[in-house]
Amino acid sequence: MQAQRKRFIGGNWKSNNTLAKSLELVDSVVNKLEFDNLDVVVSPVSLHIVPIQQAIKNNVQVALQNIGHKGFGAFTGELSFEHVKDLKINWVILGHSERRRTPEISESEEFIANKAVLAINNGLSVIFCIGETIQEMEAKETQAVLEKQLKPLVDQVKDWSKVVIAYEPVWAIGTGKTATPEYAEEIHANIRKLLPDQSIRILYGGSVTKDNAAVLIGQPNIDGFLVGGASLKEDFIHIVNACK
Ligand code: PGA
């Protein structure tokens, strides 16, 4: 029997918006969402997370877009899991391709997985992003790339109830070139084989819109979305509604 997986919709606001603009977005979009039996999580920049969290009036949760690699200590500029827990924030996005693949940032597979494991072992939940570039896809390396990105996580995580995987092909992010439902389903099914537990949710991310959300969520191995651009506007309401 197929495991029942609660659907999950994340809104990744990335490095956008003044605080006033983000608070407007809470009013006009986030607080308009009505749902149960779904997880909906939005991720503003870290500096805004507290006022955003306070402005949210419904069951939408917040996520950080990154976290430091250690607990409290002499790590100038880092944000530790203790800071996050102290403010009752439960989620963190890790391994986004904009952190893996931006040359000036270049977070390594091990570094990302180690941060994820530290966060999980300290009670946080992680949205762990993986995905191939267009060159890797054309060279038929997608599966190998995804395995390499997942392996250090799979080797170390014990509590998988705190992990959501987001499959985000780099070529689909912010480009308008959404993966076809068939392609995404095939990759999701392959990712699922690499995971120890059928109940782990696998999200699709990359140019999800109000127009393609329904057909994508109809695929048996797509358990929700990580949405970038469309989470900054009213379209996010339609995307969440498509997942109900
Ligand atoms: P996009 O971004 O929806 O704008 O393509 C997705 C993401 O980067 O998580």
PDB file of C-alpha atoms and ligand atoms in Angstrom:
ATOM      1  CA  MET A   1       0.000   0.000   0.000  1.00  0.00           C
ATOM      2  CA  GLN A   2       1.258   3.470  -0.854  1.00  0.00           C
ATOM      3  CA  ALA A   3       2.310   5.545   2.159  1.00  0.00           C
ATOM      4  CA  GLN A   4       0.056   8.536   2.856  1.00  0.00           C
ATOM      5  CA  ARG A   5       2.198  11.630   2.698  1.00  0.00           C
ATOM      6  CA  LYS A   6       0.941  15.007   3.890  1.00  0.00           C
ATOM      7  CA  ARG A   7       1.456  17.500   1.085  1.00  0.00           C
ATOM      8  CA  PHE A   8       3.930  20.316   1.603  1.00  0.00           C
ATOM      9  CA  ILE A   9       4.115  23.696  -0.141  1.00  0.00           C
ATOM     10  CA  GLY A  10       7.084  25.958   0.494  1.00  0.00           C
ATOM     11  CA  GLY A  11       7.413  29.554  -0.640  1.00  0.00           C
ATOM     12  CA  ASN A  12      11.040  30.550  -1.042  1.00  0.00           C
ATOM     13  CA  TRP A  13      11.156  34.337  -1.051  1.00  0.00           C
ATOM     14  CA  LYS A  14      14.940  34.299  -1.605  1.00  0.00           C
ATOM     15  CA  SER A  15      16.785  37.607  -1.200  1.00  0.00           C
ATOM     16  CA  ASN A  16      13.828  39.780  -2.205  1.00  0.00           C
ATOM     17  CA  ASN A  17      11.645  42.541  -0.756  1.00  0.00           C
ATOM     18  CA  THR A  18      11.917  45.233   1.876  1.00  0.00           C
ATOM     19  CA  LEU A  19      10.311  44.371   5.192  1.00  0.00           C
ATOM     20  CA  ALA A  20       7.305  46.557   4.316  1.00  0.00           C
ATOM     21  CA  LYS A  21       6.840  44.688   1.027  1.00  0.00           C
ATOM     22  CA  SER A  22       7.103  41.301   2.756  1.00  0.00           C
ATOM     23  CA  LEU A  23       4.573  42.348   5.391  1.00  0.00           C
ATOM     24  CA  GLU A  24       2.252  43.380   2.557  1.00  0.00           C
ATOM     25  CA  LEU A  25       2.719  39.915   1.070  1.00  0.00           C
ATOM     26  CA  VAL A  26       1.711  38.373   4.393  1.00  0.00           C
ATOM     27  CA  ASP A  27      -1.476  40.438   4.371  1.00  0.00           C
ATOM     28  CA  SER A  28      -2.403  39.947   0.747  1.00  0.00           C
ATOM     29  CA  VAL A  29      -1.375  36.311   0.283  1.00  0.00           C
ATOM     30  CA  VAL A  30      -0.160  34.366   3.316  1.00  0.00           C
ATOM     31  CA  ASN A  31      -2.990  35.330   5.669  1.00  0.00           C
ATOM     32  CA  LYS A  32      -5.531  34.591   2.947  1.00  0.00           C
ATOM     33  CA  LEU A  33      -4.537  30.906   2.822  1.00  0.00           C
ATOM     34  CA  GLU A  34      -7.001  28.476   4.309  1.00  0.00           C
ATOM     35  CA  PHE A  35      -6.075  24.833   4.590  1.00  0.00           C
ATOM     36  CA  ASP A  36      -5.739  21.892   6.864  1.00  0.00           C
ATOM     37  CA  ASN A  37      -3.927  18.619   6.415  1.00  0.00           C
ATOM     38  CA  LEU A  38      -1.164  20.393   4.465  1.00  0.00           C
ATOM     39  CA  ASP A  39       2.147  21.922   5.513  1.00  0.00           C
ATOM     40  CA  VAL A  40       2.625  25.430   4.163  1.00  0.00           C
ATOM     41  CA  VAL A  41       5.900  27.161   4.947  1.00  0.00           C
ATOM     42  CA  VAL A  42       7.209  30.524   3.721  1.00  0.00           C
ATOM     43  CA  SER A  43      10.824  31.553   3.843  1.00  0.00           C
ATOM     44  CA  PRO A  44      11.649  35.264   4.076  1.00  0.00           C
ATOM     45  CA  VAL A  45      15.209  36.581   4.517  1.00  0.00           C
ATOM     46  CA  SER A  46      16.550  35.799   8.000  1.00  0.00           C
ATOM     47  CA  LEU A  47      16.495  39.437   9.070  1.00  0.00           C
ATOM     48  CA  HIS A  48      12.733  39.591   8.485  1.00  0.00           C
ATOM     49  CA  ILE A  49      11.766  36.259   9.922  1.00  0.00           C
ATOM     50  CA  VAL A  50      10.593  37.450  13.354  1.00  0.00           C
ATOM     51  CA  PRO A  51       8.281  40.269  12.195  1.00  0.00           C
ATOM     52  CA  ILE A  52       6.972  38.002   9.436  1.00  0.00           C
ATOM     53  CA  GLN A  53       6.296  35.204  11.899  1.00  0.00           C
ATOM     54  CA  GLN A  54       4.453  37.655  14.167  1.00  0.00           C
ATOM     55  CA  ALA A  55       2.357  38.984  11.275  1.00  0.00           C
ATOM     56  CA  ILE A  56       1.175  35.525  10.202  1.00  0.00           C
ATOM     57  CA  LYS A  57      -2.286  34.857  11.607  1.00  0.00           C
ATOM     58  CA  ASN A  58      -2.969  31.330  10.355  1.00  0.00           C
ATOM     59  CA  ASN A  59      -1.220  27.942  10.359  1.00  0.00           C
ATOM     60  CA  VAL A  60       1.489  28.926   7.833  1.00  0.00           C
ATOM     61  CA  GLN A  61       4.954  28.263   9.239  1.00  0.00           C
ATOM     62  CA  VAL A  62       8.271  29.986   8.512  1.00  0.00           C
ATOM     63  CA  ALA A  63      11.643  28.623   7.373  1.00  0.00           C
ATOM     64  CA  LEU A  64      15.139  30.037   7.321  1.00  0.00           C
ATOM     65  CA  GLN A  65      16.914  29.976   3.953  1.00  0.00           C
ATOM     66  CA  ASN A  66      20.194  28.785   5.464  1.00  0.00           C
ATOM     67  CA  ILE A  67      21.795  28.002   8.825  1.00  0.00           C
ATOM     68  CA  GLY A  68      25.311  28.031  10.295  1.00  0.00           C
ATOM     69  CA  HIS A  69      27.474  24.924  10.647  1.00  0.00           C
ATOM     70  CA  LYS A  70      27.904  25.086  14.455  1.00  0.00           C
ATOM     71  CA  GLY A  71      26.032  25.943  17.620  1.00  0.00           C
ATOM     72  CA  PHE A  72      26.616  29.116  19.639  1.00  0.00           C
ATOM     73  CA  GLY A  73      30.199  30.316  19.567  1.00  0.00           C
ATOM     74  CA  ALA A  74      32.881  32.417  17.946  1.00  0.00           C
ATOM     75  CA  PHE A  75      31.537  32.192  14.383  1.00  0.00           C
ATOM     76  CA  THR A  76      31.141  35.767  13.209  1.00  0.00           C
ATOM     77  CA  GLY A  77      28.199  36.213  10.884  1.00  0.00           C
ATOM     78  CA  GLU A  78      26.694  32.763  11.443  1.00  0.00           C
ATOM     79  CA  LEU A  79      23.232  31.926  12.735  1.00  0.00           C
ATOM     80  CA  SER A  80      23.148  28.807  14.912  1.00  0.00           C
ATOM     81  CA  PHE A  81      20.423  26.222  15.429  1.00  0.00           C
ATOM     82  CA  GLU A  82      20.147  27.549  18.989  1.00  0.00           C
ATOM     83  CA  HIS A  83      19.149  30.990  17.696  1.00  0.00           C
ATOM     84  CA  VAL A  84      16.546  29.392  15.483  1.00  0.00           C
ATOM     85  CA  LYS A  85      15.061  27.160  18.172  1.00  0.00           C
ATOM     86  CA  ASP A  86      15.004  30.037  20.638  1.00  0.00           C
ATOM     87  CA  LEU A  87      12.576  31.875  18.318  1.00  0.00           C
ATOM     88  CA  LYS A  88      10.438  28.756  17.772  1.00  0.00           C
ATOM     89  CA  ILE A  89      11.328  28.469  14.099  1.00  0.00           C
ATOM     90  CA  ASN A  90      11.130  24.854  12.992  1.00  0.00           C
ATOM     91  CA  TRP A  91      12.248  24.773   9.371  1.00  0.00           C
ATOM     92  CA  VAL A  92      15.388  25.508   7.409  1.00  0.00           C
ATOM     93  CA  ILE A  93      16.077  25.253   3.666  1.00  0.00           C
ATOM     94  CA  LEU A  94      19.487  23.754   2.881  1.00  0.00           C
ATOM     95  CA  GLY A  95      21.313  22.885  -0.312  1.00  0.00           C
ATOM     96  CA  HIS A  96      19.473  25.246  -2.638  1.00  0.00           C
ATOM     97  CA  SER A  97      21.290  25.368  -5.972  1.00  0.00           C
ATOM     98  CA  GLU A  98      21.791  29.095  -5.498  1.00  0.00           C
ATOM     99  CA  ARG A  99      24.052  28.157  -2.575  1.00  0.00           C
ATOM    100  CA  ARG A 100      25.590  25.051  -4.146  1.00  0.00           C
ATOM    101  CA  ARG A 101      26.231  26.473  -7.598  1.00  0.00           C
ATOM    102  CA  THR A 102      26.897  30.198  -7.164  1.00  0.00           C
ATOM    103  CA  PRO A 103      30.699  30.318  -7.604  1.00  0.00           C
ATOM    104  CA  GLU A 104      31.210  32.866  -4.796  1.00  0.00           C
ATOM    105  CA  ILE A 105      29.293  30.624  -2.375  1.00  0.00           C
ATOM    106  CA  SER A 106      29.957  27.056  -3.610  1.00  0.00           C
ATOM    107  CA  GLU A 107      28.714  25.100  -0.600  1.00  0.00           C
ATOM    108  CA  SER A 108      29.956  21.516  -0.901  1.00  0.00           C
ATOM    109  CA  GLU A 109      27.855  18.362  -0.621  1.00  0.00           C
ATOM    110  CA  GLU A 110      29.466  17.441   2.699  1.00  0.00           C
ATOM    111  CA  PHE A 111      29.119  20.931   4.161  1.00  0.00           C
ATOM    112  CA  ILE A 112      25.421  21.068   3.287  1.00  0.00           C
ATOM    113  CA  ALA A 113      24.711  17.571   4.581  1.00  0.00           C
ATOM    114  CA  ASN A 114      26.639  18.251   7.794  1.00  0.00           C
ATOM    115  CA  LYS A 115      24.607  21.404   8.418  1.00  0.00           C
ATOM    116  CA  ALA A 116      21.421  19.452   7.739  1.00  0.00           C
ATOM    117  CA  VAL A 117      22.378  16.690  10.162  1.00  0.00           C
ATOM    118  CA  LEU A 118      23.335  19.193  12.869  1.00  0.00           C
ATOM    119  CA  ALA A 119      19.982  20.954  12.443  1.00  0.00           C
ATOM    120  CA  ILE A 120      18.011  17.683  12.468  1.00  0.00           C
ATOM    121  CA  ASN A 121      19.870  16.294  15.475  1.00  0.00           C
ATOM    122  CA  ASN A 122      18.948  19.468  17.297  1.00  0.00           C
ATOM    123  CA  GLY A 123      15.252  19.225  16.602  1.00  0.00           C
ATOM    124  CA  LEU A 124      14.854  21.315  13.439  1.00  0.00           C
ATOM    125  CA  SER A 125      13.257  20.128  10.214  1.00  0.00           C
ATOM    126  CA  VAL A 126      15.075  20.533   6.913  1.00  0.00           C
ATOM    127  CA  ILE A 127      13.979  21.122   3.320  1.00  0.00           C
ATOM    128  CA  PHE A 128      16.945  19.551   1.553  1.00  0.00           C
ATOM    129  CA  CYS A 129      17.319  20.665  -2.077  1.00  0.00           C
ATOM    130  CA  ILE A 130      18.980  18.685  -4.838  1.00  0.00           C
ATOM    131  CA  GLY A 131      19.043  19.027  -8.612  1.00  0.00           C
ATOM    132  CA  GLU A 132      21.044  18.763 -11.809  1.00  0.00           C
ATOM    133  CA  THR A 133      22.215  21.466 -14.239  1.00  0.00           C
ATOM    134  CA  ILE A 134      21.264  21.483 -17.910  1.00  0.00           C
ATOM    135  CA  GLN A 135      24.754  20.227 -18.833  1.00  0.00           C
ATOM    136  CA  GLU A 136      24.436  17.341 -16.382  1.00  0.00           C
ATOM    137  CA  MET A 137      21.001  16.470 -17.713  1.00  0.00           C
ATOM    138  CA  GLU A 138      22.215  16.523 -21.314  1.00  0.00           C
ATOM    139  CA  ALA A 139      25.161  14.320 -20.352  1.00  0.00           C
ATOM    140  CA  LYS A 140      22.650  11.891 -18.749  1.00  0.00           C
ATOM    141  CA  GLU A 141      24.250  12.407 -15.347  1.00  0.00           C
ATOM    142  CA  THR A 142      21.091  13.401 -13.479  1.00  0.00           C
ATOM    143  CA  GLN A 143      20.794  10.248 -11.394  1.00  0.00           C
ATOM    144  CA  ALA A 144      24.504  10.226 -10.502  1.00  0.00           C
ATOM    145  CA  VAL A 145      24.390  13.898  -9.480  1.00  0.00           C
ATOM    146  CA  LEU A 146      21.312  13.399  -7.299  1.00  0.00           C
ATOM    147  CA  GLU A 147      22.848  10.341  -5.656  1.00  0.00           C
ATOM    148  CA  LYS A 148      26.043  12.253  -4.900  1.00  0.00           C
ATOM    149  CA  GLN A 149      24.081  15.137  -3.362  1.00  0.00           C
ATOM    150  CA  LEU A 150      21.928  12.795  -1.271  1.00  0.00           C
ATOM    151  CA  LYS A 151      24.539  10.291  -0.143  1.00  0.00           C
ATOM    152  CA  PRO A 152      26.122  12.282   2.711  1.00  0.00           C
ATOM    153  CA  LEU A 153      22.609  12.911   4.044  1.00  0.00           C
ATOM    154  CA  VAL A 154      21.429   9.322   3.694  1.00  0.00           C
ATOM    155  CA  ASP A 155      24.616   8.124   5.406  1.00  0.00           C
ATOM    156  CA  GLN A 156      24.051  10.259   8.481  1.00  0.00           C
ATOM    157  CA  VAL A 157      20.368  11.025   9.107  1.00  0.00           C
ATOM    158  CA  LYS A 158      18.531   8.926  11.661  1.00  0.00           C
ATOM    159  CA  ASP A 159      15.259  10.807  12.090  1.00  0.00           C
ATOM    160  CA  TRP A 160      13.759  11.061   8.604  1.00  0.00           C
ATOM    161  CA  SER A 161      10.517  12.509   9.933  1.00  0.00           C
ATOM    162  CA  LYS A 162      12.413  15.818  10.002  1.00  0.00           C
ATOM    163  CA  VAL A 163      13.419  15.787   6.332  1.00  0.00           C
ATOM    164  CA  VAL A 164      11.649  16.915   3.181  1.00  0.00           C
ATOM    165  CA  ILE A 165      13.538  16.542  -0.105  1.00  0.00           C
ATOM    166  CA  ALA A 166      13.082  19.201  -2.802  1.00  0.00           C
ATOM    167  CA  TYR A 167      14.005  18.116  -6.307  1.00  0.00           C
ATOM    168  CA  GLU A 168      14.777  21.298  -8.212  1.00  0.00           C
ATOM    169  CA  PRO A 169      16.409  20.942 -11.610  1.00  0.00           C
ATOM    170  CA  VAL A 170      18.707  23.965 -11.884  1.00  0.00           C
ATOM    171  CA  TRP A 171      17.586  24.552 -15.477  1.00  0.00           C
ATOM    172  CA  ALA A 172      13.980  24.969 -14.314  1.00  0.00           C
ATOM    173  CA  ILE A 173      14.607  27.480 -11.530  1.00  0.00           C
ATOM    174  CA  GLY A 174      13.451  30.963 -12.454  1.00  0.00           C
ATOM    175  CA  THR A 175      13.538  30.139 -16.171  1.00  0.00           C
ATOM    176  CA  GLY A 176       9.907  29.360 -16.955  1.00  0.00           C
ATOM    177  CA  LYS A 177      11.090  25.941 -18.222  1.00  0.00           C
ATOM    178  CA  THR A 178       9.155  23.685 -15.855  1.00  0.00           C
ATOM    179  CA  ALA A 179       9.996  19.978 -15.918  1.00  0.00           C
ATOM    180  CA  THR A 180       7.241  18.001 -17.606  1.00  0.00           C
ATOM    181  CA  PRO A 181       5.061  16.041 -15.170  1.00  0.00           C
ATOM    182  CA  GLU A 182       6.416  12.798 -16.720  1.00  0.00           C
ATOM    183  CA  TYR A 183      10.053  13.830 -16.284  1.00  0.00           C
ATOM    184  CA  ALA A 184       9.512  15.066 -12.724  1.00  0.00           C
ATOM    185  CA  GLU A 185       7.599  11.891 -11.810  1.00  0.00           C
ATOM    186  CA  GLU A 186      10.344   9.650 -13.174  1.00  0.00           C
ATOM    187  CA  ILE A 187      13.052  11.509 -11.254  1.00  0.00           C
ATOM    188  CA  HIS A 188      10.971  11.580  -8.061  1.00  0.00           C
ATOM    189  CA  ALA A 189      10.392   7.833  -8.292  1.00  0.00           C
ATOM    190  CA  ASN A 190      14.150   7.317  -8.701  1.00  0.00           C
ATOM    191  CA  ILE A 191      14.914   9.599  -5.746  1.00  0.00           C
ATOM    192  CA  ARG A 192      12.432   7.659  -3.635  1.00  0.00           C
ATOM    193  CA  LYS A 193      14.429   4.476  -4.246  1.00  0.00           C
ATOM    194  CA  LEU A 194      17.461   6.161  -2.652  1.00  0.00           C
ATOM    195  CA  LEU A 195      15.589   7.026   0.534  1.00  0.00           C
ATOM    196  CA  PRO A 196      15.156   4.683   3.492  1.00  0.00           C
ATOM    197  CA  ASP A 197      11.506   5.451   4.144  1.00  0.00           C
ATOM    198  CA  GLN A 198       8.435   5.662   1.867  1.00  0.00           C
ATOM    199  CA  SER A 199       6.912   8.357   4.038  1.00  0.00           C
ATOM    200  CA  ILE A 200       9.559  10.982   3.134  1.00  0.00           C
ATOM    201  CA  ARG A 201       8.034  13.800   1.128  1.00  0.00           C
ATOM    202  CA  ILE A 202       9.630  14.770  -2.182  1.00  0.00           C
ATOM    203  CA  LEU A 203       8.772  18.232  -3.492  1.00  0.00           C
ATOM    204  CA  TYR A 204       9.215  19.523  -6.998  1.00  0.00           C
ATOM    205  CA  GLY A 205      10.673  23.016  -7.518  1.00  0.00           C
ATOM    206  CA  GLY A 206      11.452  25.004 -10.652  1.00  0.00           C
ATOM    207  CA  SER A 207       9.015  27.394 -12.352  1.00  0.00           C
ATOM    208  CA  VAL A 208       5.947  26.064 -10.565  1.00  0.00           C
ATOM    209  CA  THR A 209       2.997  28.302 -11.483  1.00  0.00           C
ATOM    210  CA  LYS A 210      -0.731  28.448 -10.825  1.00  0.00           C
ATOM    211  CA  ASP A 211      -1.186  26.910 -14.285  1.00  0.00           C
ATOM    212  CA  ASN A 212       1.058  23.848 -13.933  1.00  0.00           C
ATOM    213  CA  ALA A 213       0.604  23.074 -10.218  1.00  0.00           C
ATOM    214  CA  ALA A 214      -2.482  20.858 -10.609  1.00  0.00           C
ATOM    215  CA  VAL A 215      -1.014  18.521 -13.199  1.00  0.00           C
ATOM    216  CA  LEU A 216       2.300  18.236 -11.346  1.00  0.00           C
ATOM    217  CA  ILE A 217       0.654  17.468  -7.991  1.00  0.00           C
ATOM    218  CA  GLY A 218      -1.362  14.767  -9.745  1.00  0.00           C
ATOM    219  CA  GLN A 219       1.799  12.650 -10.091  1.00  0.00           C
ATOM    220  CA  PRO A 220       2.004   9.891  -7.474  1.00  0.00           C
ATOM    221  CA  ASN A 221       5.538  10.707  -6.325  1.00  0.00           C
ATOM    222  CA  ILE A 222       5.189  14.501  -6.207  1.00  0.00           C
ATOM    223  CA  ASP A 223       4.231  15.443  -2.660  1.00  0.00           C
ATOM    224  CA  GLY A 224       4.256  19.219  -3.001  1.00  0.00           C
ATOM    225  CA  PHE A 225       6.312  22.147  -4.203  1.00  0.00           C
ATOM    226  CA  LEU A 226       9.068  24.553  -3.391  1.00  0.00           C
ATOM    227  CA  VAL A 227       7.968  27.727  -5.138  1.00  0.00           C
ATOM    228  CA  GLY A 228      10.163  30.746  -5.853  1.00  0.00           C
ATOM    229  CA  GLY A 229       8.835  33.527  -8.094  1.00  0.00           C
ATOM    230  CA  ALA A 230       5.169  32.544  -7.832  1.00  0.00           C
ATOM    231  CA  SER A 231       5.331  32.615  -4.017  1.00  0.00           C
ATOM    232  CA  LEU A 232       5.837  36.392  -4.166  1.00  0.00           C
ATOM    233  CA  LYS A 233       2.373  36.971  -5.581  1.00  0.00           C
ATOM    234  CA  GLU A 234      -1.257  35.935  -5.388  1.00  0.00           C
ATOM    235  CA  ASP A 235      -0.504  32.905  -7.553  1.00  0.00           C
ATOM    236  CA  PHE A 236       0.741  31.196  -4.401  1.00  0.00           C
ATOM    237  CA  ILE A 237      -2.855  30.991  -3.158  1.00  0.00           C
ATOM    238  CA  HIS A 238      -3.843  29.092  -6.331  1.00  0.00           C
ATOM    239  CA  ILE A 239      -0.842  26.773  -5.971  1.00  0.00           C
ATOM    240  CA  VAL A 240      -1.750  25.932  -2.367  1.00  0.00           C
ATOM    241  CA  ASN A 241      -5.392  25.428  -3.378  1.00  0.00           C
ATOM    242  CA  ALA A 242      -4.309  23.042  -6.143  1.00  0.00           C
ATOM    243  CA  CYS A 243      -2.689  20.867  -3.471  1.00  0.00           C
ATOM    244  CA  LYS A 244      -5.713  20.614  -1.185  1.00  0.00           C
TER     245      LYS A 244
HETATM  246  P1  PGA B   1      11.181  29.374  -9.124  1.00  0.00           P
HETATM  247  O1  PGA B   1      12.239  29.013  -7.957  1.00  0.00           O
HETATM  248  O2  PGA B   1       9.845  28.868  -8.680  1.00  0.00           O
HETATM  249  O3  PGA B   1      11.243  30.873  -9.239  1.00  0.00           O
HETATM  250  O4  PGA B   1      11.660  28.683 -10.354  1.00  0.00           O
HETATM  251  C1  PGA B   1      12.156  27.815  -7.252  1.00  0.00           C
HETATM  252  C2  PGA B   1      13.233  27.768  -6.204  1.00  0.00           C
HETATM  253  O5  PGA B   1      14.341  28.255  -6.442  1.00  0.00           O
HETATM  254  O6  PGA B   1      13.018  27.214  -5.105  1.00  0.00           O
END
